[in-house]
Amino acid sequence: MTVPAIQINNIHKQFGDLRALNGIDLHIQQGEFFGLLGPNGAGKSTLINLMAGLIKPTQGNIAIMGHDTVSDYQAARMSLGVVPQELVFDPFFNVREMLRFQAGYFGRGRENDAWVDEIIEELGLTDKTNTNMRKLSGGMKRRALIAQALVHKPPVIVLDEPTAGVDVELRQILWAFIKKLNREGHTIILTTHYLEEAETLCQRVAMMKDGNIVALDTTVNLLGKLPGKNLRLQLGEASLPTALLPMLKTGENGVFTLALTELNQVEFALSELRKAKVNVLDMQLLEADLEDVFMSLVGSR
């Protein structure tokens, strides 16, 4: 029987009086593209640090590809690559030197150079290989850190907010490469505040709040739990009638999104707009998305 890529059993983590995790149970199968979502302070980073063996659990155990993160730390860490949120790098080396040193930490020598070259090419770093890390732009540093996490070719890859503050080009390059790795069998765990990314990429999603998992299901099933729809209205310079404010989900630059619980609310909304003599420039009826599910379960971002 194939062992899970990640096996988390009854994990508790306490820092003094702070209970960061409260009995987390989670199994992620090999080859999954898995989303780990939650607001700041939900416990996502603590869980990632436990997976990486940077801290030890107060109670429970975690295994990466069948290797316990405490009793079999070296094998567990060899199986895992983590892309951190922070831009942490060694300022004394160029990109290729940094990647070779990182590979050496995992016992990979010159025989790993072909893989290093592939990562560099896939992440658009070819013309930056001899550039000192300090001289790279923020986006290029982010690419180098992603390469660093992948340099020992781990079967399990954790991406902790990998596209926070980066441009569209990098997002497209990153996701094309990560989806390719997933197709080749790598397990991907993604944390992100861009919920449309999780909705598009992840097969299953766990939502966390206050150190607990409050939802765990396939993305399709989670989306099916909200029967409501969204009505998006483009009103130009006009403001939204007062009667519709309780339904308002978002509103910016003359575009307003109303959260509907019943379809007959469409007619109510149009009626109120007619009464207020507001001209509707455009209108779309949209299905509920992962952000709606997230907000209904977690309550805040």
C-alpha positions as a printed NumPy array, in Angstrom:
array([[  0.   ,   0.   ,   0.   ],
       [  1.335,   3.456,  -0.938],
       [  2.204,   5.598,   2.069],
       [  0.68 ,   9.091,   2.23 ],
       [  2.903,  11.975,   1.188],
       [  1.96 ,  13.758,   4.436],
       [  0.478,  12.012,   7.457],
       [ -0.464,  14.277,  10.391],
       [ -1.872,  12.562,  13.462],
       [ -3.43 ,  14.446,  16.401],
       [ -0.959,  17.324,  16.246],
       [ -1.003,  19.82 ,  19.108],
       [  1.419,  22.711,  19.404],
       [  1.592,  25.051,  22.351],
       [  3.851,  28.075,  22.858],
       [  3.565,  28.918,  26.545],
       [ -0.106,  29.748,  27.082],
       [ -0.786,  30.017,  23.346],
       [ -2.363,  26.959,  21.744],
       [ -1.359,  27.262,  18.085],
       [ -2.691,  23.859,  16.934],
       [ -5.455,  21.819,  18.533],
       [ -5.387,  18.195,  17.443],
       [ -4.855,  18.399,  13.673],
       [ -5.458,  15.204,  11.685],
       [ -4.641,  15.36 ,   7.989],
       [ -3.556,  12.831,   5.363],
       [ -2.371,  14.046,   1.956],
       [ -1.856,  11.398,  -0.703],
       [  1.091,  11.231,  -3.08 ],
       [  0.509,  13.251,  -6.238],
       [ -2.15 ,  15.542,  -4.753],
       [ -2.292,  19.287,  -5.339],
       [ -3.55 ,  20.329,  -1.91 ],
       [ -4.6  ,  23.741,  -0.584],
       [ -4.079,  24.817,   3.032],
       [ -6.079,  27.982,   3.62 ],
       [ -6.832,  30.208,   6.58 ],
       [ -6.499,  33.763,   7.893],
       [ -3.335,  35.05 ,   9.522],
       [ -2.888,  33.334,  12.88 ],
       [ -4.85 ,  30.235,  11.893],
       [ -1.822,  27.956,  12.407],
       [ -0.716,  27.335,   8.815],
       [  2.894,  28.452,   9.295],
       [  3.182,  26.505,  12.551],
       [  2.007,  23.379,  10.741],
       [  4.542,  23.942,   7.933],
       [  7.355,  24.456,  10.464],
       [  6.372,  21.168,  12.102],
       [  6.432,  19.388,   8.718],
       [  9.909,  20.775,   8.068],
       [ 11.148,  19.67 ,  11.506],
       [ 11.978,  23.234,  12.53 ],
       [  9.915,  22.807,  15.685],
       [  8.629,  19.753,  17.518],
       [  4.996,  19.025,  18.283],
       [  3.677,  19.232,  21.826],
       [  1.662,  16.108,  21.061],
       [  1.112,  13.861,  18.037],
       [  3.336,  12.991,  15.089],
       [  3.953,  13.9  ,  11.449],
       [  5.435,  11.699,   8.72 ],
       [  6.699,  12.838,   5.3  ],
       [  6.662,   9.971,   2.78 ],
       [  6.498,   7.59 ,   5.734],
       [  9.408,   9.195,   7.639],
       [  8.708,  10.643,  11.084],
       [  9.808,  14.284,  11.336],
       [ 11.297,  13.719,  14.809],
       [ 12.646,  10.164,  14.965],
       [ 13.619,  10.011,  11.264],
       [ 14.3  ,  13.694,  10.67 ],
       [ 16.954,  13.403,   7.95 ],
       [ 14.876,  11.192,   5.646],
       [ 11.765,  13.294,   6.277],
       [ 13.599,  16.522,   5.443],
       [ 15.132,  14.98 ,   2.306],
       [ 11.575,  14.289,   1.104],
       [ 10.396,  17.872,   1.556],
       [ 11.06 ,  21.182,  -0.189],
       [  9.681,  24.371,   1.378],
       [  9.33 ,  27.743,  -0.34 ],
       [  9.025,  30.243,   2.551],
       [  7.068,  33.491,   2.581],
       [ 10.111,  35.565,   3.496],
       [ 12.881,  36.489,   1.05 ],
       [ 15.739,  34.853,   2.968],
       [ 18.972,  34.347,   1.027],
       [ 22.747,  34.193,   1.361],
       [ 24.11 ,  37.537,   0.097],
       [ 27.603,  36.224,  -0.701],
       [ 26.816,  33.928,  -3.64 ],
       [ 25.404,  34.14 ,  -7.118],
       [ 22.341,  32.116,  -8.1  ],
       [ 24.16 ,  29.013,  -9.36 ],
       [ 26.539,  28.938,  -6.388],
       [ 23.622,  29.239,  -3.979],
       [ 21.799,  26.36 ,  -5.649],
       [ 24.9  ,  24.13 ,  -5.647],
       [ 25.485,  24.802,  -1.952],
       [ 21.848,  24.021,  -1.188],
       [ 22.068,  20.767,  -3.148],
       [ 25.217,  19.897,  -1.2  ],
       [ 23.337,  20.179,   2.087],
       [ 21.205,  17.272,   0.842],
       [ 24.161,  15.216,  -0.38 ],
       [ 23.71 ,  16.128,  -4.039],
       [ 26.905,  16.867,  -5.98 ],
       [ 27.813,  17.618,  -9.586],
       [ 25.557,  14.801, -10.785],
       [ 22.667,  17.108,  -9.795],
       [ 23.735,  19.872, -12.209],
       [ 21.363,  18.773, -14.995],
       [ 18.407,  19.167, -12.627],
       [ 19.729,  22.55 , -11.444],
       [ 19.957,  23.669, -15.082],
       [ 16.369,  22.546, -15.694],
       [ 15.069,  24.475, -12.682],
       [ 16.986,  27.588, -13.726],
       [ 15.55 ,  27.433, -17.24 ],
       [ 11.976,  26.652, -16.149],
       [ 11.938,  29.568, -13.692],
       [ 13.416,  32.059, -16.153],
       [ 16.713,  32.487, -14.292],
       [ 19.081,  31.587, -17.128],
       [ 20.481,  35.092, -17.599],
       [ 20.806,  35.576, -13.821],
       [ 22.847,  32.48 , -12.925],
       [ 26.058,  34.454, -12.339],
       [ 24.355,  37.412, -10.634],
       [ 24.856,  37.946,  -6.903],
       [ 21.664,  37.341,  -4.93 ],
       [ 21.799,  40.878,  -3.477],
       [ 21.561,  42.393,  -6.953],
       [ 18.404,  40.547,  -7.983],
       [ 15.007,  42.239,  -8.052],
       [ 12.353,  41.047,  -5.602],
       [ 10.702,  38.889,  -8.252],
       [ 13.993,  37.272,  -9.251],
       [ 14.847,  36.596,  -5.602],
       [ 11.484,  34.856,  -5.283],
       [ 12.299,  32.679,  -8.311],
       [ 15.705,  31.814,  -6.82 ],
       [ 14.113,  30.786,  -3.513],
       [ 11.672,  28.535,  -5.349],
       [ 14.628,  26.972,  -7.183],
       [ 16.425,  26.529,  -3.862],
       [ 13.491,  24.565,  -2.416],
       [ 13.412,  22.27 ,  -5.455],
       [ 17.15 ,  21.736,  -5.924],
       [ 17.261,  18.331,  -4.158],
       [ 14.206,  17.191,  -6.199],
       [ 11.917,  16.47 ,  -3.225],
       [  8.771,  14.413,  -3.824],
       [  6.761,  16.778,  -1.576],
       [  6.802,  20.545,  -2.151],
       [  5.288,  23.133,   0.211],
       [  4.61 ,  26.568,  -1.265],
       [  3.938,  29.101,   1.497],
       [  2.389,  32.185,  -0.14 ],
       [  4.683,  31.819,  -3.199],
       [  3.003,  34.549,  -5.273],
       [  2.537,  37.188,  -2.558],
       [  3.531,  40.536,  -4.055],
       [  4.854,  39.17 ,  -7.348],
       [  3.929,  40.154, -10.883],
       [  1.662,  38.316, -13.301],
       [  4.585,  37.012, -15.38 ],
       [  6.151,  35.237, -12.407],
       [  2.823,  33.744, -11.379],
       [  2.347,  32.291, -14.844],
       [  5.913,  30.919, -14.986],
       [  5.654,  29.48 , -11.482],
       [  2.309,  27.772, -11.974],
       [  3.288,  26.315, -15.342],
       [  6.372,  24.715, -13.744],
       [  4.595,  23.581, -10.571],
       [  1.739,  22.01 , -12.556],
       [  4.348,  20.178, -14.641],
       [  6.002,  18.837, -11.451],
       [  2.583,  17.762, -10.154],
       [  1.855,  15.899, -13.4  ],
       [  5.189,  14.122, -12.95 ],
       [  4.089,  12.872,  -9.518],
       [  5.252,  15.523,  -7.059],
       [  2.882,  16.303,  -4.206],
       [  2.145,  20.031,  -3.872],
       [  0.879,  21.767,  -0.718],
       [ -0.103,  25.384,  -1.306],
       [ -0.962,  28.126,   1.157],
       [ -2.258,  31.316,  -0.405],
       [ -4.496,  34.315,   0.226],
       [ -5.281,  34.395,  -3.502],
       [ -8.251,  32.062,  -3.255],
       [ -8.808,  32.012,  -7.011],
       [ -5.409,  30.259,  -7.26 ],
       [ -6.49 ,  27.574,  -4.815],
       [ -9.811,  27.154,  -6.619],
       [ -8.068,  26.712,  -9.972],
       [ -5.142,  24.539,  -8.875],
       [ -6.087,  22.443,  -5.85 ],
       [ -7.893,  19.131,  -5.929],
       [ -8.589,  19.196,  -2.18 ],
       [ -8.609,  22.021,   0.34 ],
       [ -8.334,  22.245,   4.13 ],
       [ -9.504,  25.46 ,   5.778],
       [ -8.031,  26.378,   9.154],
       [ -9.174,  28.71 ,  11.901],
       [ -7.753,  29.17 ,  15.406],
       [ -5.554,  26.077,  15.158],
       [ -8.329,  23.787,  13.923],
       [ -9.377,  22.414,  10.548],
       [-12.909,  23.699,   9.988],
       [-13.385,  22.229,   6.499],
       [-11.68 ,  19.477,   4.509],
       [-13.026,  18.33 ,   1.161],
       [-12.517,  18.391,  -2.579],
       [-12.682,  21.845,  -4.106],
       [-15.759,  20.79 ,  -6.097],
       [-17.617,  19.616,  -2.987],
       [-16.724,  22.751,  -1.035],
       [-18.036,  24.929,  -3.845],
       [-21.241,  22.882,  -3.855],
       [-21.935,  23.628,  -0.195],
       [-23.014,  27.197,  -0.953],
       [-26.24 ,  27.314,  -2.994],
       [-26.088,  31.092,  -3.34 ],
       [-24.941,  33.125,  -6.324],
       [-23.357,  36.53 ,  -6.88 ],
       [-24.899,  39.335,  -8.904],
       [-22.259,  41.65 , -10.354],
       [-23.54 ,  45.049, -11.47 ],
       [-21.702,  47.78 , -13.333],
       [-23.396,  51.073, -12.48 ],
       [-20.833,  53.573, -13.716],
       [-20.936,  56.741, -11.613],
       [-24.145,  55.802,  -9.801],
       [-24.248,  54.634,  -6.2  ],
       [-25.997,  51.524,  -4.933],
       [-29.524,  52.05 ,  -3.58 ],
       [-29.749,  51.861,   0.223],
       [-32.126,  48.879,   0.134],
       [-29.413,  46.774,  -1.525],
       [-26.61 ,  47.588,   0.931],
       [-27.339,  44.54 ,   3.175],
       [-26.62 ,  42.315,   0.152],
       [-23.397,  44.107,  -0.808],
       [-20.34 ,  41.864,  -0.963],
       [-17.86 ,  44.168,  -2.703],
       [-18.061,  47.545,  -4.395],
       [-15.36 ,  49.504,  -6.171],
       [-15.098,  51.861,  -9.157],
       [-18.792,  51.569,  -9.988],
       [-18.811,  47.744,  -9.967],
       [-20.868,  46.161,  -7.178],
       [-21.209,  42.486,  -6.285],
       [-24.307,  41.4  ,  -4.372],
       [-24.484,  38.103,  -2.481],
       [-27.747,  36.3  ,  -3.251],
       [-29.287,  33.512,  -1.212],
       [-32.272,  33.098,  -3.578],
       [-32.678,  33.708,  -7.297],
       [-35.766,  35.889,  -6.798],
       [-33.433,  38.465,  -5.225],
       [-32.304,  39.309,  -8.769],
       [-35.714,  40.806,  -9.512],
       [-35.721,  42.603,  -6.164],
       [-32.327,  44.145,  -6.948],
       [-33.417,  45.249, -10.431],
       [-36.637,  46.675,  -9.023],
       [-34.735,  48.779,  -6.494],
       [-32.38 ,  50.005,  -9.205],
       [-35.338,  51.038, -11.38 ],
       [-36.944,  52.866,  -8.45 ],
       [-33.713,  54.774,  -7.862],
       [-33.47 ,  55.451, -11.633],
       [-30.016,  53.868, -11.741],
       [-28.842,  52.797, -15.178],
       [-27.256,  49.312, -15.242],
       [-24.367,  49.268, -17.718],
       [-23.648,  45.546, -17.34 ],
       [-24.889,  42.623, -15.253],
       [-23.549,  39.111, -14.577],
       [-24.944,  36.276, -12.477],
       [-22.038,  34.251, -11.057],
       [-21.739,  31.021,  -9.098],
       [-20.374,  31.184,  -5.549],
       [-16.588,  30.804,  -5.466],
       [-14.057,  29.481,  -2.978],
       [-13.791,  32.902,  -1.351],
       [-17.507,  32.72 ,  -0.481],
       [-17.008,  29.295,   1.104],
       [-13.924,  30.564,   2.933],
       [-15.739,  33.605,   4.324],
       [-18.751,  31.561,   5.416],
       [-16.521,  29.148,   7.39 ],
       [-13.657,  31.322,   8.56 ],
       [-15.287,  34.716,   8.724],
       [-12.24 ,  36.842,   7.946],
       [ -9.15 ,  36.882,   5.782]])
